[in-house]
CSV table of C-alpha atoms in Angstrom, one decimal:
chain,number,residue,atom,x,y,z
A,1,MET,CA,135.2,125.3,81.3
A,2,LYS,CA,138.4,123.2,81.6
A,3,LEU,CA,139.5,121.3,84.6
A,4,SER,CA,142.5,122.6,86.6
A,5,PRO,CA,146.0,122.1,85.2
A,6,GLY,CA,147.4,118.6,85.7
A,7,MET,CA,143.9,117.0,86.0
A,8,PRO,CA,144.0,113.9,83.7
A,9,ARG,CA,141.2,113.9,81.2
A,10,LYS,CA,140.1,110.4,82.1
A,11,THR,CA,140.1,111.1,85.8
A,12,THR,CA,136.4,111.2,86.3
A,13,THR,CA,135.8,107.9,84.5
A,14,LEU,CA,138.6,106.2,86.4
A,15,TRP,CA,137.3,107.4,89.7
A,16,PHE,CA,133.7,106.4,89.0
A,17,ALA,CA,134.9,102.9,88.2
A,18,ILE,CA,136.8,102.8,91.5
A,19,ALA,CA,133.7,104.1,93.2
A,20,SER,CA,131.6,101.2,91.9
A,21,CYS,CA,134.1,98.8,93.4
A,22,LEU,CA,134.1,100.7,96.7
A,23,VAL,CA,130.3,100.7,96.9
A,24,LEU,CA,130.1,97.0,96.2
A,25,ALA,CA,132.2,96.5,99.3
A,26,VAL,CA,129.8,98.4,101.6
A,27,PRO,CA,127.4,96.4,103.6
A,28,SER,CA,123.8,97.8,103.5
A,29,LEU,CA,121.7,98.6,106.4
A,30,ALA,CA,118.7,96.3,106.9
A,31,ALA,CA,115.7,97.5,104.8
A,32,GLY,CA,113.2,99.2,106.9
A,33,GLU,CA,115.6,99.8,109.8
A,34,ALA,CA,114.0,102.5,111.9
A,35,ASP,CA,116.7,103.4,114.5
A,36,GLY,CA,116.5,107.1,115.1
A,37,ASP,CA,113.0,107.5,113.8
A,38,ALA,CA,111.4,108.5,117.1
A,39,GLY,CA,109.0,111.3,116.6
A,40,LEU,CA,108.7,110.6,112.9
A,41,VAL,CA,106.3,108.7,110.6
A,42,ARG,CA,108.0,106.2,108.3
A,43,HIS,CA,106.9,104.5,105.1
A,44,ASP,CA,109.1,102.1,103.1
A,45,VAL,CA,107.2,102.1,99.8
A,46,PRO,CA,108.0,99.5,97.0
A,47,VAL,CA,108.2,101.2,93.6
A,48,SER,CA,105.4,99.0,92.3
A,49,ALA,CA,103.1,100.1,95.1
A,50,ALA,CA,103.4,103.7,94.0
A,51,ASP,CA,103.1,102.8,90.3
A,52,PRO,CA,102.3,99.2,89.1
A,53,ALA,CA,104.1,100.0,85.8
A,54,ALA,CA,107.4,100.7,87.6
A,55,THR,CA,110.1,98.1,87.9
A,56,GLN,CA,113.2,98.0,90.1
A,57,ALA,CA,116.0,95.5,89.5
A,58,PRO,CA,117.7,94.1,92.7
A,59,ASN,CA,120.3,96.5,94.0
A,60,PRO,CA,123.8,95.1,93.0
A,61,VAL,CA,124.9,95.6,96.7
A,62,THR,CA,122.0,94.5,98.8
A,63,ARG,CA,120.5,92.1,96.3
A,64,LEU,CA,117.1,93.5,97.3
A,65,GLN,CA,114.8,95.8,95.4
A,66,ASP,CA,115.3,99.3,96.7
A,67,ARG,CA,112.2,101.0,98.1
A,68,HIS,CA,111.3,104.7,98.4
A,69,LEU,CA,112.2,105.9,101.9
A,70,VAL,CA,109.6,108.3,103.3
A,71,LEU,CA,109.8,110.2,106.6
A,72,LEU,CA,107.9,113.1,108.1
A,73,PRO,CA,107.2,114.5,111.5
A,74,SER,CA,104.6,112.7,113.5
A,75,ALA,CA,103.1,115.9,114.8
A,76,GLY,CA,101.1,117.8,112.2
A,77,THR,CA,102.1,121.1,113.8
A,78,ALA,CA,105.7,120.4,113.2
A,79,ARG,CA,105.3,120.0,109.4
A,80,LYS,CA,106.5,122.9,107.2
A,81,ALA,CA,104.8,122.0,104.0
A,82,LYS,CA,108.2,121.7,102.3
A,83,LEU,CA,109.5,118.6,100.6
A,84,PHE,CA,113.0,117.2,100.9
A,85,LEU,CA,114.1,115.0,98.0
A,86,PHE,CA,117.3,113.0,98.3
A,87,VAL,CA,118.9,111.3,95.2
A,88,ASP,CA,121.5,108.7,95.9
A,89,GLY,CA,124.6,107.9,93.9
A,90,THR,CA,125.6,104.9,91.8
A,91,ARG,CA,124.6,101.5,93.2
A,92,THR,CA,123.6,103.1,96.5
A,93,ALA,CA,120.4,101.8,98.2
A,94,THR,CA,118.1,104.2,100.0
A,95,SER,CA,118.8,102.1,103.2
A,96,MET,CA,122.4,103.2,103.2
A,97,THR,CA,121.9,107.0,103.4
A,98,GLN,CA,119.1,107.5,105.9
A,99,ASP,CA,120.6,110.1,108.3
A,100,ILE,CA,120.4,113.0,105.9
A,101,VAL,CA,116.8,112.2,105.2
A,102,ARG,CA,116.0,111.9,108.9
A,103,THR,CA,117.7,115.3,109.4
A,104,ALA,CA,115.2,116.9,107.0
A,105,ALA,CA,112.2,115.2,108.6
A,106,ILE,CA,113.3,116.2,112.1
A,107,ARG,CA,113.6,119.8,110.7
A,108,GLY,CA,109.9,119.6,109.7
A,109,TYR,CA,110.1,118.5,106.1
A,110,HIS,CA,108.2,115.8,104.4
A,111,ALA,CA,111.3,113.8,103.3
A,112,ILE,CA,111.8,111.3,100.4
A,113,SER,CA,114.8,109.3,99.3
A,114,ILE,CA,113.7,108.2,95.8
A,115,ALA,CA,114.5,104.7,94.5
A,116,TYR,CA,115.5,104.7,90.9
A,117,PRO,CA,117.6,102.6,88.5
A,118,ASN,CA,121.2,103.6,89.5
A,119,ALA,CA,123.3,100.5,88.8
A,120,GLU,CA,125.4,102.2,86.1
A,121,ALA,CA,127.6,105.3,86.5
A,122,VAL,CA,126.8,108.1,84.1
A,123,ALA,CA,130.6,108.7,83.5
A,124,ALA,CA,131.1,105.1,82.6
A,125,LEU,CA,128.2,105.1,80.1
A,126,CYS,CA,129.7,108.1,78.4
A,127,LYS,CA,133.3,107.1,78.5
A,128,GLY,CA,135.0,108.0,75.2
A,129,SER,CA,131.8,109.5,73.7
A,130,ALA,CA,132.4,112.0,70.9
A,131,ASP,CA,129.1,113.7,71.9
A,132,ASP,CA,130.0,116.5,74.3
A,133,ASP,CA,126.4,116.4,75.6
A,134,CYS,CA,126.4,112.7,76.3
A,135,THR,CA,126.2,113.0,80.1
A,136,GLY,CA,123.4,115.6,79.8
A,137,LYS,CA,121.4,113.3,77.6
A,138,VAL,CA,121.9,110.3,79.8
A,139,ARG,CA,120.9,112.3,82.9
A,140,GLU,CA,117.8,113.8,81.2
A,141,GLU,CA,116.6,110.3,80.2
A,142,ILE,CA,117.1,109.1,83.8
A,143,LEU,CA,115.1,112.1,85.0
A,144,THR,CA,112.3,112.0,82.5
A,145,GLY,CA,112.2,108.7,80.7
A,146,GLU,CA,112.4,110.4,77.3
A,147,ASP,CA,114.4,108.4,74.8
A,148,LEU,CA,117.5,110.6,74.2
A,149,THR,CA,120.4,108.2,73.9
A,150,PRO,CA,121.0,104.6,72.9
A,151,LEU,CA,123.4,104.1,75.8
A,152,LEU,CA,120.6,103.2,78.2
A,153,THR,CA,116.9,102.6,78.3
A,154,VAL,CA,114.8,104.2,81.0
A,155,SER,CA,111.0,103.9,80.6
A,156,ARG,CA,108.9,106.8,81.9
A,157,PRO,CA,107.6,104.9,84.9
A,158,ASP,CA,111.2,104.2,85.9
A,159,ALA,CA,112.5,107.8,85.5
A,160,ILE,CA,113.0,110.0,88.6
A,161,GLU,CA,110.5,112.8,87.9
A,162,PRO,CA,107.5,110.5,87.0
A,163,ARG,CA,108.4,108.3,89.9
A,164,LEU,CA,108.3,111.2,92.3
A,165,TYR,CA,105.0,112.3,90.9
A,166,ARG,CA,103.4,108.8,91.2
A,167,LEU,CA,104.8,108.5,94.8
A,168,LEU,CA,103.3,111.8,95.8
A,169,LYS,CA,99.9,110.8,94.3
A,170,TYR,CA,100.1,107.4,96.2
A,171,LEU,CA,101.0,109.0,99.5
A,172,ALA,CA,98.3,111.7,99.2
A,173,ALA,CA,95.7,109.0,98.5
A,174,THR,CA,97.0,106.4,101.0
A,175,TYR,CA,97.7,108.8,103.9
A,176,PRO,CA,95.4,111.8,103.3
A,177,ASP,CA,96.0,113.3,106.7
A,178,GLU,CA,99.8,113.6,106.2
A,179,GLY,CA,99.7,116.6,103.9
A,180,TRP,CA,101.3,115.2,100.7
A,181,SER,CA,98.8,117.0,98.5
A,182,ALA,CA,100.6,120.2,99.2
A,183,PHE,CA,103.3,119.1,96.8
A,184,LEU,CA,101.0,118.5,93.9
A,185,SER,CA,99.3,121.3,91.8
A,186,HIS,CA,97.2,120.8,88.7
A,187,ASP,CA,98.5,117.2,88.2
A,188,ALA,CA,102.1,118.2,88.5
A,189,ILE,CA,104.8,118.4,91.1
A,190,GLU,CA,104.9,121.7,93.0
A,191,TRP,CA,108.6,122.1,92.5
A,192,SER,CA,108.8,125.4,94.3
A,193,ARG,CA,108.3,123.5,97.6
A,194,VAL,CA,111.0,120.9,96.8
A,195,SER,CA,114.5,121.1,98.3
A,196,ALA,CA,116.6,118.6,96.3
A,197,VAL,CA,119.9,117.1,97.4
A,198,GLY,CA,122.0,114.6,95.5
A,199,HIS,CA,125.2,112.7,96.4
A,200,SER,CA,127.7,111.6,93.7
A,201,GLN,CA,125.7,110.5,90.6
A,202,GLY,CA,122.7,112.0,92.4
A,203,ALA,CA,124.5,115.4,92.6
A,204,GLY,CA,124.4,115.5,88.8
A,205,HIS,CA,120.8,114.6,88.6
A,206,VAL,CA,119.9,117.4,91.1
A,207,ALA,CA,122.0,119.9,89.1
A,208,LEU,CA,120.0,119.1,86.0
A,209,LEU,CA,116.7,119.3,88.0
A,210,ALA,CA,117.8,122.8,88.9
A,211,LYS,CA,118.1,123.6,85.1
A,212,ARG,CA,114.6,122.2,84.5
A,213,HIS,CA,112.6,123.4,87.5
A,214,ALA,CA,112.6,126.3,90.0
A,215,LEU,CA,113.4,124.5,93.2
A,216,LEU,CA,113.4,125.7,96.8
A,217,ARG,CA,117.0,124.5,97.0
A,218,ALA,CA,119.4,122.5,94.9
A,219,VAL,CA,122.4,120.9,96.7
A,220,MET,CA,125.2,118.9,95.1
A,221,ILE,CA,127.3,116.8,97.5
A,222,SER,CA,130.4,115.1,96.1
A,223,GLY,CA,129.8,116.2,92.6
A,224,VAL,CA,129.2,117.1,89.7
A,225,ALA,CA,131.8,115.0,87.8
A,226,ASP,CA,130.6,115.4,84.2
A,227,VAL,CA,133.3,116.1,81.6
A,228,THR,CA,133.7,115.8,77.9
A,229,ARG,CA,136.2,113.5,76.1
A,230,ALA,CA,138.5,116.6,75.8
A,231,GLY,CA,138.5,117.1,79.5
A,232,LEU,CA,136.1,120.1,79.5
A,233,THR,CA,133.3,120.5,82.0
A,234,SER,CA,130.1,119.2,80.2
A,235,PRO,CA,128.3,122.0,78.4
A,236,TRP,CA,124.9,121.2,80.0
A,237,LEU,CA,126.2,122.5,83.3
A,238,SER,CA,126.4,126.0,81.8
A,239,ARG,CA,122.8,126.0,80.6
A,240,PRO,CA,120.5,128.7,82.2
A,241,ASN,CA,119.2,127.8,85.6
A,242,ALA,CA,115.5,127.5,86.3
A,243,THR,CA,116.4,127.5,90.0
A,244,PRO,CA,118.1,130.8,90.8
A,245,VAL,CA,121.8,130.2,91.6
A,246,GLU,CA,121.2,132.0,94.9
A,247,ARG,CA,119.4,128.8,96.0
A,248,GLN,CA,122.1,126.3,94.8
A,249,TYR,CA,125.1,124.9,96.8
A,250,GLY,CA,127.9,122.5,96.4
A,251,PHE,CA,129.6,120.5,99.3
A,252,SER,CA,132.7,118.2,98.9
A,253,HIS,CA,135.5,116.7,100.9
A,254,VAL,CA,138.9,118.1,100.1
A,255,SER,CA,140.3,114.5,99.8
A,256,ASP,CA,137.5,113.0,97.7
A,257,PRO,CA,139.2,110.3,95.6
A,258,VAL,CA,136.2,109.8,93.3
A,259,VAL,CA,135.2,113.3,92.3
A,260,PRO,CA,138.3,115.3,93.2
A,261,LEU,CA,137.6,118.8,94.4
A,262,PRO,CA,138.9,120.6,91.3
A,263,VAL,CA,136.5,118.6,89.2
A,264,ALA,CA,133.5,119.4,91.4
A,265,LYS,CA,134.6,123.1,91.7
A,266,ALA,CA,134.8,123.4,87.9
A,267,SER,CA,131.2,122.2,87.7
A,268,TRP,CA,130.1,124.6,90.4
A,269,GLU,CA,131.7,127.5,88.6
A,270,ALA,CA,130.0,126.5,85.3
A,271,MET,CA,126.6,126.6,87.2
A,272,GLY,CA,127.4,130.0,88.7
A,273,LEU,CA,128.1,129.2,92.3
A,274,ALA,CA,131.4,131.1,92.3
A,275,ARG,CA,129.4,134.3,92.1
A,276,PHE,CA,129.1,134.1,95.9
A,277,GLY,CA,132.8,133.9,96.6
A,278,PRO,CA,135.6,131.3,96.8
A,279,VAL,CA,135.5,127.9,98.2
A,280,HIS,CA,134.9,128.0,102.0
A,281,ALA,CA,135.9,125.4,104.6
A,282,THR,CA,133.1,124.6,107.1
A,283,ASP,CA,134.9,122.6,109.8
A,284,LEU,CA,135.9,125.5,112.0
A,285,THR,CA,133.3,128.0,111.0
A,286,ARG,CA,129.5,128.4,111.3
A,287,ALA,CA,126.7,129.3,108.9
A,288,PRO,CA,126.5,131.3,106.7
A,289,TYR,CA,130.1,130.2,106.0
A,290,GLY,CA,131.2,133.5,104.6
A,291,GLY,CA,128.3,133.7,102.2
A,292,SER,CA,130.0,131.0,100.0
A,293,HIS,CA,127.9,128.5,98.0
A,294,GLN,CA,131.0,126.3,97.4
A,295,LEU,CA,131.6,124.5,100.7
A,296,THR,CA,134.2,122.0,101.7
A,297,THR,CA,135.2,119.8,104.7
A,298,ALA,CA,138.5,118.2,105.7
A,299,ARG,CA,136.9,116.2,108.5
A,300,PRO,CA,138.9,113.1,109.5
A,301,LEU,CA,137.5,109.9,108.3
A,302,VAL,CA,136.2,107.0,110.4
A,303,ALA,CA,137.9,103.6,110.0
A,304,LEU,CA,137.6,101.9,106.5
A,305,ALA,CA,135.8,105.0,105.0
A,306,ASN,CA,136.9,107.0,102.0
A,307,ALA,CA,136.1,110.7,101.7
A,308,HIS,CA,133.6,110.3,98.9
A,309,LEU,CA,131.3,107.8,100.7
A,310,ALA,CA,131.8,109.5,104.1
A,311,MET,CA,129.8,112.6,102.9
A,312,ALA,CA,126.5,110.7,102.9
A,313,PHE,CA,126.8,107.0,103.9
A,314,ASP,CA,125.4,106.4,107.4
A,315,LYS,CA,128.1,103.8,108.1
A,316,PHE,CA,130.9,106.3,107.3
A,317,LEU,CA,129.6,109.6,108.5
A,318,PRO,CA,131.9,111.3,111.1
A,319,ARG,CA,129.8,111.9,114.2
A,320,ARG,CA,129.8,113.9,117.4
A,321,ALA,CA,129.8,112.3,120.8
A,322,ASP,CA,126.0,112.3,120.8
A,323,GLY,CA,125.9,110.4,117.5
A,324,THR,CA,124.7,113.3,115.3
A,325,PRO,CA,126.6,113.7,112.0
A,326,PHE,CA,129.2,116.5,112.0
A,327,TYR,CA,127.8,117.6,108.6
A,328,LYS,CA,124.2,118.2,110.0
A,329,PRO,CA,124.6,122.0,110.4
A,330,VAL,CA,126.0,122.2,106.8
A,331,TRP,CA,123.1,120.1,105.5
A,332,GLU,CA,120.6,122.3,107.3
A,333,PHE,CA,122.2,125.5,106.1
A,334,MET,CA,122.3,124.4,102.4
A,335,ALA,CA,119.1,122.5,102.0
A,336,LEU,CA,116.6,123.1,104.9
A,337,PRO,CA,115.6,126.8,105.1
């Protein structure tokens, strides 16, 4: 699928390079900050605690090793036995995007923001590659640890899927009364209970998870941005879905300067989301947003924010008078049935 007329072929790579600079300028929240965690149980888990074989280089922004952020309702009766998985974007620390994870936990989900090696942008790694499936191979190696490309090296203990499995095993053993064993079956992740949401680079990882596993929900925020050298939407996005397209959603800001809406929309169309109607604006409407699975916002930005980061970064989220994010109803509709 080709991008809309007039969209430069190198737009995605250019904007991801700009995004890296923008993220470097964002101050992180203090690790372990628990504001807003009332009524929730919180664990900040070092990657090496969940798996001694795992390693995590210091985050380029915070200069600290990212930790898995884990939240769940304090009351056992409030827990739904559903798992929310959040996958951050390039150079983003789990401490920067806590509100969306809190929203899931308050909704009754066991919620995890997974720490993984994310210092390099997928588009930058594949810039100029003659392999049309470059981004697909890079993402699959990030997900699984299988050696698929010389452009990066991700060992199995450092890949997202094995890390999630080891984290769930650790949580089930360390906190046996919290219900983590519900997300494991026959020494594997029970993917049918997992609602996965990704922002930016993480949106692409979640889109590929939806190709690999039958998820409860798959949500792409501010993405997917993958294109070939010829400017076509990357072919992996058109692969068959393991997660029915009925359970997949995209959500972007109309003024996103990093992954422009036409780029994200082309990816959504390749995945099959256009089957449920055209792009639908959410700002003046309520769920189910006309039945669309391609959702947008034009919400005004807070000071110093850009529209890409403002979709997930706590510091830049537009908020109501009571402090809740304006996007909370959209998050709940897409990801938290």
